[in-house]
Tab-separated table of C-alpha atoms (C1' of nucleotides) in Angstrom:
chain	number	residue	atom	x	y	z
D	189	MET	CA	-0.102	-0.115	-0.090
D	190	TYR	CA	2.892	2.460	0.813
D	191	GLU	CA	5.788	0.749	-1.451
D	192	HIS	CA	6.503	4.429	-2.847
D	193	LEU	CA	7.162	5.915	0.590
D	194	LEU	CA	9.116	2.932	1.717
D	195	SER	CA	11.692	3.198	-1.078
D	196	LEU	CA	11.655	7.129	-0.573
D	197	GLN	CA	12.840	6.478	3.244
D	198	ASN	CA	15.404	3.898	2.210
D	199	LYS	CA	16.757	6.662	-0.270
D	200	LEU	CA	16.859	9.426	2.075
D	201	ALA	CA	18.130	7.167	4.972
D	202	LYS	CA	21.408	7.054	3.014
D	203	LYS	CA	21.764	10.666	3.419
D	204	VAL	CA	21.742	10.698	7.197
D	205	ILE	CA	24.942	11.818	8.828
D	206	ILE	CA	25.664	10.558	12.332
D	207	CYS	CA	28.361	12.413	13.841
D	208	PRO	CA	29.470	14.262	17.285
D	209	TYR	CA	27.668	17.512	17.746
D	210	LYS	CA	30.358	19.930	18.879
D	211	ASN	CA	29.056	23.497	18.254
D	212	ASN	CA	27.643	25.885	20.676
D	213	ILE	CA	23.875	25.789	21.364
D	214	ARG	CA	22.453	29.345	21.328
D	215	LEU	CA	19.241	28.843	20.052
D	216	ILE	CA	17.166	25.236	20.735
D	217	GLY	CA	14.139	24.403	18.743
D	218	GLY	CA	11.446	22.362	19.595
D	219	VAL	CA	8.463	21.019	17.599
D	220	ASP	CA	5.216	18.914	18.190
D	221	VAL	CA	1.997	18.409	16.229
D	222	SER	CA	-1.434	17.840	17.894
D	223	PHE	CA	-4.434	16.689	15.734
D	224	GLU	CA	-8.252	17.245	15.978
D	225	ARG	CA	-10.372	14.192	17.225
D	226	PHE	CA	-12.249	13.296	14.299
D	227	SER	CA	-10.167	14.825	11.428
D	228	ASN	CA	-6.625	15.066	10.016
D	229	THR	CA	-6.113	18.435	10.924
D	230	GLY	CA	-3.174	19.098	12.554
D	231	PHE	CA	-1.868	21.972	14.877
D	232	CYS	CA	2.097	22.635	14.719
D	233	SER	CA	4.052	24.782	17.027
D	234	PHE	CA	7.651	25.124	16.489
D	235	VAL	CA	9.388	26.987	19.330
D	236	VAL	CA	12.624	28.489	19.755
D	237	LEU	CA	14.470	28.810	23.195
D	238	ASN	CA	17.618	30.407	24.037
D	239	LYS	CA	19.956	28.792	26.734
D	240	LYS	CA	18.204	30.281	29.608
D	241	PHE	CA	14.719	28.466	28.427
D	242	GLU	CA	13.309	31.691	27.557
D	243	ILE	CA	11.014	31.619	24.579
D	244	VAL	CA	12.629	33.569	21.766
D	245	GLU	CA	9.895	32.823	18.950
D	246	VAL	CA	7.028	30.628	18.132
D	247	LYS	CA	5.520	29.926	15.061
D	248	ASN	CA	2.138	27.914	14.158
D	249	VAL	CA	0.905	26.057	11.269
D	250	LYS	CA	-2.675	24.665	10.813
D	251	LEU	CA	-2.911	22.313	7.976
D	252	THR	CA	-5.301	19.102	7.059
D	253	VAL	CA	-3.377	16.070	5.754
D	254	LYS	CA	-4.427	13.251	3.897
D	255	MET	CA	-1.815	10.407	5.132
D	256	PRO	CA	-3.148	8.592	8.180
D	257	TYR	CA	-0.992	7.653	11.208
D	258	VAL	CA	0.844	4.421	10.359
D	259	PRO	CA	3.823	3.101	12.427
D	260	GLY	CA	6.936	4.024	10.568
D	261	LEU	CA	5.624	6.181	8.197
D	262	LEU	CA	4.791	9.069	10.856
D	263	SER	CA	7.020	11.539	9.001
D	264	PHE	CA	4.735	11.686	5.854
D	265	ARG	CA	1.957	12.794	8.354
D	266	GLU	CA	3.548	15.455	10.378
D	267	LEU	CA	6.489	16.814	8.129
D	268	PRO	CA	4.238	18.994	5.750
D	269	LEU	CA	3.525	20.968	9.117
D	270	ILE	CA	6.669	20.989	10.730
D	271	TYR	CA	8.479	22.043	7.373
D	272	GLN	CA	6.118	25.051	6.917
D	273	ALA	CA	6.582	26.267	10.390
D	274	TYR	CA	10.254	26.103	10.451
D	275	LYS	CA	10.315	28.224	7.158
D	276	LYS	CA	8.546	30.887	9.035
D	277	LEU	CA	10.918	31.238	11.744
D	278	SER	CA	13.093	34.342	11.712
D	279	PHE	CA	15.417	32.841	14.178
D	280	LYS	CA	16.866	29.580	13.135
D	281	PRO	CA	17.918	27.093	16.007
D	282	ASP	CA	21.185	25.823	16.070
D	283	ILE	CA	19.513	22.157	16.736
D	284	VAL	CA	16.117	20.813	17.031
D	285	PHE	CA	14.068	18.506	19.364
D	286	CYS	CA	11.580	16.435	17.705
D	287	ASP	CA	8.874	14.332	19.538
D	288	SER	CA	9.792	10.994	17.655
D	289	GLN	CA	12.413	8.582	16.840
D	290	GLY	CA	15.608	9.413	14.533
D	291	ILE	CA	17.494	6.282	13.228
D	292	ALA	CA	15.788	3.836	15.541
D	293	HIS	CA	13.660	3.234	12.854
D	294	SER	CA	12.861	0.070	10.622
D	295	ARG	CA	14.514	1.851	7.378
D	296	GLY	CA	16.451	4.110	9.488
D	297	LEU	CA	14.544	7.270	8.942
D	298	GLY	CA	12.285	8.356	11.673
D	299	LEU	CA	10.693	11.708	11.612
D	300	ALA	CA	13.729	13.465	13.241
D	301	SER	CA	16.181	11.949	10.816
D	302	HIS	CA	13.546	12.750	7.901
D	303	LEU	CA	13.214	16.261	9.195
D	304	GLY	CA	17.035	16.475	9.667
D	305	VAL	CA	17.685	15.451	5.889
D	306	VAL	CA	15.137	17.638	4.751
D	307	LEU	CA	16.306	20.854	6.236
D	308	ASN	CA	19.920	19.884	6.641
D	309	ILE	CA	20.048	20.890	10.119
D	310	PRO	CA	20.781	18.620	13.500
D	311	VAL	CA	17.807	17.080	14.865
D	312	VAL	CA	17.579	14.862	18.104
D	313	GLY	CA	14.433	12.294	18.358
D	314	CYS	CA	13.076	12.276	21.963
D	315	ALA	CA	10.183	9.821	22.170
D	316	LYS	CA	8.181	8.727	25.132
D	317	SER	CA	7.798	4.944	23.756
D	318	ARG	CA	9.630	2.576	21.617
D	319	LEU	CA	9.421	2.060	17.861
D	320	VAL	CA	11.677	-0.634	17.416
D	321	GLY	CA	14.737	-2.328	19.065
D	322	GLU	CA	15.628	-4.048	22.271
D	323	TYR	CA	16.801	-2.629	25.664
D	324	ASN	CA	17.626	-3.243	29.257
D	325	ILE	CA	15.827	-1.163	31.680
D	326	PRO	CA	18.155	1.702	32.986
D	327	GLY	CA	18.631	2.845	36.522
D	328	ASN	CA	16.049	5.087	37.997
D	329	LYS	CA	18.344	8.261	38.536
D	330	LYS	CA	18.266	11.058	35.990
D	331	GLY	CA	21.433	10.632	33.733
D	332	ASN	CA	21.135	6.584	33.983
D	333	TYR	CA	20.933	5.195	30.261
D	334	THR	CA	21.016	1.980	28.442
D	335	TYR	CA	21.650	1.740	24.943
D	336	LEU	CA	18.747	0.870	22.229
D	337	LYS	CA	19.788	-1.828	19.993
D	338	TYR	CA	18.339	-2.978	16.823
D	339	ARG	CA	19.703	-5.401	14.014
D	340	GLY	CA	22.927	-5.456	16.255
D	341	GLU	CA	23.668	-1.958	15.910
D	342	ASN	CA	23.047	0.856	18.780
D	343	VAL	CA	20.390	3.073	17.253
D	344	GLY	CA	19.653	5.024	20.373
D	345	ALA	CA	19.541	5.430	24.170
D	346	VAL	CA	16.839	4.729	26.775
D	347	LEU	CA	17.574	7.508	28.789
D	348	ILE	CA	15.932	8.630	32.396
D	349	THR	CA	15.452	12.241	32.298
D	350	LYS	CA	14.069	12.854	35.525
D	351	ASP	CA	14.402	10.364	39.035
D	352	ASN	CA	11.772	7.523	39.330
D	353	CYS	CA	10.298	8.133	35.920
D	354	LYS	CA	10.123	5.975	32.973
D	355	PRO	CA	12.798	6.746	30.253
D	356	MET	CA	12.650	8.726	27.239
D	357	PHE	CA	13.888	7.146	23.899
D	358	ILE	CA	16.725	9.237	22.303
D	359	SER	CA	18.027	8.618	18.957
D	360	PRO	CA	20.100	10.899	16.670
D	361	GLY	CA	18.123	12.265	13.627
D	362	HIS	CA	20.594	13.894	11.857
D	363	LEU	CA	24.151	15.704	12.111
D	364	ILE	CA	24.470	14.443	15.823
D	365	ASP	CA	25.435	11.073	17.275
D	366	ILE	CA	24.162	8.940	20.175
D	367	LYS	CA	26.444	10.344	22.997
D	368	THR	CA	25.896	14.087	22.133
D	369	SER	CA	22.338	13.724	21.924
D	370	ILE	CA	22.341	12.284	25.180
D	371	LEU	CA	24.227	15.098	26.541
D	372	THR	CA	22.226	17.622	24.999
D	373	VAL	CA	18.805	16.381	26.233
D	374	LEU	CA	20.105	16.131	29.476
D	375	LYS	CA	21.348	19.877	29.063
D	376	PHE	CA	18.144	21.065	28.247
D	377	THR	CA	15.920	18.996	30.641
D	378	LYS	CA	15.388	20.962	33.908
D	379	LYS	CA	12.282	20.159	36.141
D	380	TYR	CA	10.298	17.849	34.070
D	381	LYS	CA	10.757	14.506	32.143
D	382	ILE	CA	10.035	15.901	29.060
D	383	PRO	CA	12.929	18.003	27.648
D	384	GLU	CA	12.060	21.772	27.712
D	385	PRO	CA	11.763	22.148	23.977
D	386	THR	CA	9.563	19.732	23.024
D	387	ARG	CA	7.446	20.185	26.498
D	388	VAL	CA	6.796	23.595	25.493
D	389	ALA	CA	6.115	22.824	21.924
D	390	HIS	CA	3.489	20.240	23.124
D	391	ILE	CA	1.701	22.679	25.256
D	392	LEU	CA	1.698	25.487	22.648
D	393	SER	CA	0.187	23.083	19.926
D	394	ASN	CA	-2.481	22.074	22.194
D	395	SER	CA	-3.667	25.490	23.042
D	396	PHE	CA	-3.277	26.457	19.381
D	397	ARG	CA	-5.807	23.756	18.670
D	398	ARG	CA	-7.950	24.276	21.435
D	399	GLU	CA	-8.003	28.297	20.652
D	400	ASP	CA	-8.665	27.463	16.980
D	401	SER	CA	-11.904	25.669	17.730
D	402	ASN	CA	-13.224	28.687	19.322
D	403	PHE	CA	-13.371	30.344	15.874
D	404	TYR	CA	-16.677	28.858	14.444
X	1341	DG	C1'	-0.901	-16.757	11.144
X	1342	DC	C1'	-0.027	-13.699	15.535
X	1343	DG	C1'	1.846	-9.616	18.187
X	1344	DA	C1'	4.137	-5.330	18.026
X	1345	DC	C1'	3.549	-0.655	16.500
X	1346	DA	C1'	7.071	6.932	17.334
X	1347	DG	C1'	2.242	10.086	17.026
C	380	DA	C1'	-2.616	11.526	18.653
C	381	DT	C1'	-7.258	12.076	21.731
C	382	DC	C1'	-10.715	11.292	25.682
C	383	DT	C1'	-10.637	12.244	30.870
C	384	DT	C1'	-10.840	11.962	37.213
C	385	DG	C1'	-9.106	10.299	40.484
C	386	DT	C1'	-5.139	8.600	42.821
C	387	DC	C1'	-1.004	6.682	44.176
C	388	DG	C1'	4.112	7.784	44.812
C	389	DC	C1'	8.203	10.502	45.431
DNA sequence: GCGACAG
DNA sequence: ATCTTGTCGC
């Protein structure tokens, strides 16, 4: 049913670059998309924070898509919104956090990797649950982690971002590696389990959707 | 065939 | 992802 999308993923996966991220981060981006209950209308919020976690800029995009949610093909549903929101930004972030998987994906191209390749920017995937791979449960203290292994390769980390909380599934999207992804995520995680960029984006995309439903 | 399956 | 109150644990 989706052969064409599968081959496109295989093609784009070859362009993914996994390497240490060494640059300073002055601005960090976070994106998330929320959807209406009975439609395919999505609401995307792309937020840019400075290193003090202050909001520098927010851009919203509302769009109705045709692609349904299919495990492994999430990027074809959400990327149109995320791409448009990114283009509207005046302040381009040095790196982006995305609520999804990066290379921890059946064809090595989760949403975070797809986004990174299309925009040619560093992206880290920060998901609340696993898509593929096996792992051991890490200790319950912030900073503890184990590796997520898939087909014999380490494709990400299962990271505790808050004491006694369930782990986050971190996987590099593009222009970053596993180790620097972990360090970066911890650097931008303060008080809550969810890293600040995606946490703020999640809150904003939900308010965007709820405010929009008042315009009838 | 069966179960798993980011958001 | 979305719906949705209370409730248990640190």
